[in-house]
CSV table of C-alpha atoms in Angstrom, one decimal:
chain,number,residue,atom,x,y,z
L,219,UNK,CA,51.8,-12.2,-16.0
L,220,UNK,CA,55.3,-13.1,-16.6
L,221,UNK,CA,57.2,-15.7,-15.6
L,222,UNK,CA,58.8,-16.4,-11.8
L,223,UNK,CA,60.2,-19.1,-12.8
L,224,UNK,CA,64.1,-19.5,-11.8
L,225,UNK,CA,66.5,-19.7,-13.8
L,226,UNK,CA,66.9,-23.1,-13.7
L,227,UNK,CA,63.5,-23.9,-14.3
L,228,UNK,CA,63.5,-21.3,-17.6
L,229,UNK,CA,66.7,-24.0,-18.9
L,230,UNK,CA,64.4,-26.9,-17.6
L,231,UNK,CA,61.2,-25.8,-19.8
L,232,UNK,CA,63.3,-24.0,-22.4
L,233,UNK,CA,62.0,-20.8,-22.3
L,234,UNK,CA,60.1,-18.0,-20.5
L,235,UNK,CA,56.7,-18.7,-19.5
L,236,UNK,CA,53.8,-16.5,-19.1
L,237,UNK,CA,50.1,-16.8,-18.3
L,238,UNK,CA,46.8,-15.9,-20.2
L,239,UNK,CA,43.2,-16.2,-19.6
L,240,UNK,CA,42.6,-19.6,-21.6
L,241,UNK,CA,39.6,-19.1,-24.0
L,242,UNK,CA,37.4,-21.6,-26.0
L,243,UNK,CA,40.3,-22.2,-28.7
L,244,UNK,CA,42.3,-23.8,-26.2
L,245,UNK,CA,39.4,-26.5,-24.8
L,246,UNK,CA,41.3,-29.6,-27.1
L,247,UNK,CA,44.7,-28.5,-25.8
L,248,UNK,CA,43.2,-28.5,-21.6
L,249,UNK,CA,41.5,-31.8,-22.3
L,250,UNK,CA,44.9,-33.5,-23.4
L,251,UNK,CA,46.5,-32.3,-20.6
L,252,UNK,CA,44.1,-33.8,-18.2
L,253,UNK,CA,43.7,-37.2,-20.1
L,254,UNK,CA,47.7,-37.9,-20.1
L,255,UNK,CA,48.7,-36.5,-17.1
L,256,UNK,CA,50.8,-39.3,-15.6
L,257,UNK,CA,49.5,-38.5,-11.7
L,258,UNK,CA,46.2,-40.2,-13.2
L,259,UNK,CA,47.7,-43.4,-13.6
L,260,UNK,CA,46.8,-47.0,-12.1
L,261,UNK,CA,43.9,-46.5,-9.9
L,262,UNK,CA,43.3,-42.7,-10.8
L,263,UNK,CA,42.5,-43.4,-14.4
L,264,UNK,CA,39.2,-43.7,-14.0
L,265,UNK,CA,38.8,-40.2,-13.1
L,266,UNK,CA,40.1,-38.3,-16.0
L,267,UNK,CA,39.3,-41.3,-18.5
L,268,UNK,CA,36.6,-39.6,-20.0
L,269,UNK,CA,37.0,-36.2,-18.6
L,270,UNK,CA,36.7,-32.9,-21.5
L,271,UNK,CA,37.2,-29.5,-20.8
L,272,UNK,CA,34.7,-28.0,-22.9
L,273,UNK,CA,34.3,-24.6,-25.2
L,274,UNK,CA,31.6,-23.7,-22.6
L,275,UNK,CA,33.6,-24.3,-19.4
L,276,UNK,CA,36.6,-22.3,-20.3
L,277,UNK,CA,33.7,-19.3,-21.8
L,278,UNK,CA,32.3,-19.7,-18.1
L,279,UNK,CA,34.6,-20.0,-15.4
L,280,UNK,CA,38.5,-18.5,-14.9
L,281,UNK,CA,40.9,-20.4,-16.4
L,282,UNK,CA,43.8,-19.4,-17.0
L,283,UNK,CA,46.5,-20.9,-19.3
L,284,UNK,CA,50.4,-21.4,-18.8
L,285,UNK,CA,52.4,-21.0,-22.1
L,286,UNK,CA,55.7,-21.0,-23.1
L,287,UNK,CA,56.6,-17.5,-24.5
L,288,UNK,CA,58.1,-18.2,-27.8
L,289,UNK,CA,56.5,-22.0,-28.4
L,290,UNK,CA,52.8,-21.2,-27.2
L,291,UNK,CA,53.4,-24.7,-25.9
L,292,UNK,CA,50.5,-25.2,-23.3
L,293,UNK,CA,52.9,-26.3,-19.9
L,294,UNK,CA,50.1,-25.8,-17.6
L,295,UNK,CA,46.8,-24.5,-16.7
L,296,UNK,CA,44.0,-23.8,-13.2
L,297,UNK,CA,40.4,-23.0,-13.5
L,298,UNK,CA,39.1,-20.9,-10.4
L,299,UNK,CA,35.2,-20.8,-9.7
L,300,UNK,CA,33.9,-17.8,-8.1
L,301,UNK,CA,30.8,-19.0,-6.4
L,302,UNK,CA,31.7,-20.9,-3.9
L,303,UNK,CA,35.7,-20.1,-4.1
L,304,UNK,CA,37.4,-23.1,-5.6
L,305,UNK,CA,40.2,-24.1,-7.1
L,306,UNK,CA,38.5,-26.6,-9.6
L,307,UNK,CA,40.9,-27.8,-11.7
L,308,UNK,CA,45.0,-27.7,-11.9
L,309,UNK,CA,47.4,-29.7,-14.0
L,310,UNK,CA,51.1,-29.0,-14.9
L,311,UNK,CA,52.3,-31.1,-17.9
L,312,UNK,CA,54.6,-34.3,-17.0
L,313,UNK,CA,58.0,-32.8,-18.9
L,314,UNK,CA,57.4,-29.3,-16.9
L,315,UNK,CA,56.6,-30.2,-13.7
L,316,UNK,CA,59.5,-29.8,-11.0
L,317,UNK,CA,60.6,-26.1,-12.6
L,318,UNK,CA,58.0,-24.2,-10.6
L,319,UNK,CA,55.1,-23.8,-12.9
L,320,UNK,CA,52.8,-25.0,-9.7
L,321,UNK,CA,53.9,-22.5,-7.6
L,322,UNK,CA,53.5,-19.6,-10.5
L,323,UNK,CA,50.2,-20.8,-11.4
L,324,UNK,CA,49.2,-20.6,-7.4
L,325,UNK,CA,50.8,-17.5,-7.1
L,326,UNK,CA,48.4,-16.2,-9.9
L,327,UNK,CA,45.7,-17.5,-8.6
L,328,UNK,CA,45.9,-15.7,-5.4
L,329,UNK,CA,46.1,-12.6,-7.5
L,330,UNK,CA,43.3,-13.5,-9.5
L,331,UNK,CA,41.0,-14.2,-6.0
L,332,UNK,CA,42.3,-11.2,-4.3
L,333,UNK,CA,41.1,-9.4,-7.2
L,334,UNK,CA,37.7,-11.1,-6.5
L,335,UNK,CA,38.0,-10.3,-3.2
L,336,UNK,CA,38.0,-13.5,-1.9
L,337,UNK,CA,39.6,-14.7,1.4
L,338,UNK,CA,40.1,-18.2,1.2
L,339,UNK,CA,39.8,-20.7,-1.7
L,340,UNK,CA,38.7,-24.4,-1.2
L,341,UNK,CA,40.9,-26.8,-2.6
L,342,UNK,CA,39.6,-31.0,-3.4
L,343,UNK,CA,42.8,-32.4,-3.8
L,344,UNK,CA,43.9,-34.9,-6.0
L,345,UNK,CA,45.8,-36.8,-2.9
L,346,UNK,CA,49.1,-37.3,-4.5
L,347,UNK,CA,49.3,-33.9,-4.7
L,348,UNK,CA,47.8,-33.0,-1.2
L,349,UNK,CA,51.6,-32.0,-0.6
L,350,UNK,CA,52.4,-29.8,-3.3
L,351,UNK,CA,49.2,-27.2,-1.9
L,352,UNK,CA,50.4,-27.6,1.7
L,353,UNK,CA,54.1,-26.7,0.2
L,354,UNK,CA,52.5,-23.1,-0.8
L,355,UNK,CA,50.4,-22.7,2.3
L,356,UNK,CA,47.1,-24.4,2.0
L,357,UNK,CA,45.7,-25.7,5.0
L,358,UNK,CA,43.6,-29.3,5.8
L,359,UNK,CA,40.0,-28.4,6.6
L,360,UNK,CA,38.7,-31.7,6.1
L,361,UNK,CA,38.0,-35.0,3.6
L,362,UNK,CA,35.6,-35.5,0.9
L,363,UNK,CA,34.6,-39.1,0.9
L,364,UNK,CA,34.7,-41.5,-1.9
L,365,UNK,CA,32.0,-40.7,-4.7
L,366,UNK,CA,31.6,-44.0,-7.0
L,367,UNK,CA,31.7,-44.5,-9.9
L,368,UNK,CA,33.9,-41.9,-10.9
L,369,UNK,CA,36.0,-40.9,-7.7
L,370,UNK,CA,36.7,-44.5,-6.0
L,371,UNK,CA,39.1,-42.8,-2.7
L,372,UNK,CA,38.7,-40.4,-0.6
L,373,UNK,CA,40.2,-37.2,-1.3
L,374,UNK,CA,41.5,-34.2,1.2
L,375,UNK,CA,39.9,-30.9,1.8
L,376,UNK,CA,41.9,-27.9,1.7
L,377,UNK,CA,41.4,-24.2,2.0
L,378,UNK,CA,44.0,-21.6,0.6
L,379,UNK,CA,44.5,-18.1,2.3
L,380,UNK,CA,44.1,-15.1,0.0
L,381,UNK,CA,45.8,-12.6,1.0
C-alpha cells in the first residue's frame, strides 16, 4: 500500500511511506519500537520493559510494517490476530507521530480484516491513546481491568467497524 499521507506529513517524515507485511527479519527493529516508545513512560514502563516481539510472532500472526520508501526506516507498525479479531499491537515511532501514519496504518488494517471477512475488530487500548481509535471510529464496548504485575490500570475496551 502506498502512502496517504498528506503532504505535509510526507515533509514531516521526509519521504513517502508505504506498508509491507513485516517478516522475521524485522523482530529486533518491532521490539525497539515498543521498548522506546515515549507513551510508555512513568507509570507505563512497566509494561513494555521487557516486552520482545519475537521471529515467531511476526511468522504467526499479521503484522504489518510502515517504512519509509527510500530510507526503509521502520516509522510504524500493527499486528492484527485473526481468531478472536484484534488489534494486538500498534505503535508509531515518537519523531513520526502527528503526520498520519495512525490513521494509514488503521486504514490498512480495515483492509486487511475486510479481506478476512471480519466485521468488527476488538481494540485493548493503551489509555492515552483511547482517543486516537475513537478519532478513526472505534467505539467503547467496555474496560479490561487491571492485570498485575504487568498491566497495573485499567485499560478501555474498544471495537472497530470493518466495513
Amino acid at each position: 500500500m502506498r502512502s496517504g499521507i498528506t503532504s505535509q506529513g510526507r515533509r514531516a517524515l521526509g519521504e513517502e511511506v508505504r506498508i509491507r507485511r513485516a517478516d522475521a527479519r524485522d523482530a529486533k527493529r518491532l521490539t525497539r519500537l515498543v521498548r522506546t516508545s515515549r507513551s510508555y513512560e512513568g507509570p507505563y514502563a512497566p509494561m513494555v520493559a521487557g516486552y520482545r516481539v519475537g521471529h515467531d510472532y511476526v511468522e504467526t500472526h499479521r503484522v504489518f510494517a510502515a517504512v519509509g520508501e527510500t530510507t526503509g526506516r521502520l516509522l510504524g507498525f500493527y499486528a492484527l490476530i485473526l481468531d478472536p479479531p484484534e488489534l494486538d499491537l500498534m505503535f508509531v515511532a515518537d519523531d513520526a507521530q502527528g503526520a498520519g501514519l495512525g490513521r494509514l496504518l488503521i486504514g490498512h488494517l480495515k483492509d486487511e480484516a475486510h479481506a478476512a471477512g471480519l466485521a468488527e475488530v476488538r481494540i485493548v487500548s493503551h489509555p492515552p491513546a483511547e482517543a486516537f481509535y475513537m478519532s478513526v471510529g472505534a467505539r467503547r464496548a467496555g474496560t479490561v481491568r487491571a492485570a498485575p504485575p504487568a498491566v497495573m490500570w485499567d485499560r478501555p475496551e474498544l471495537l472497530l467497524a470493518v466495513a
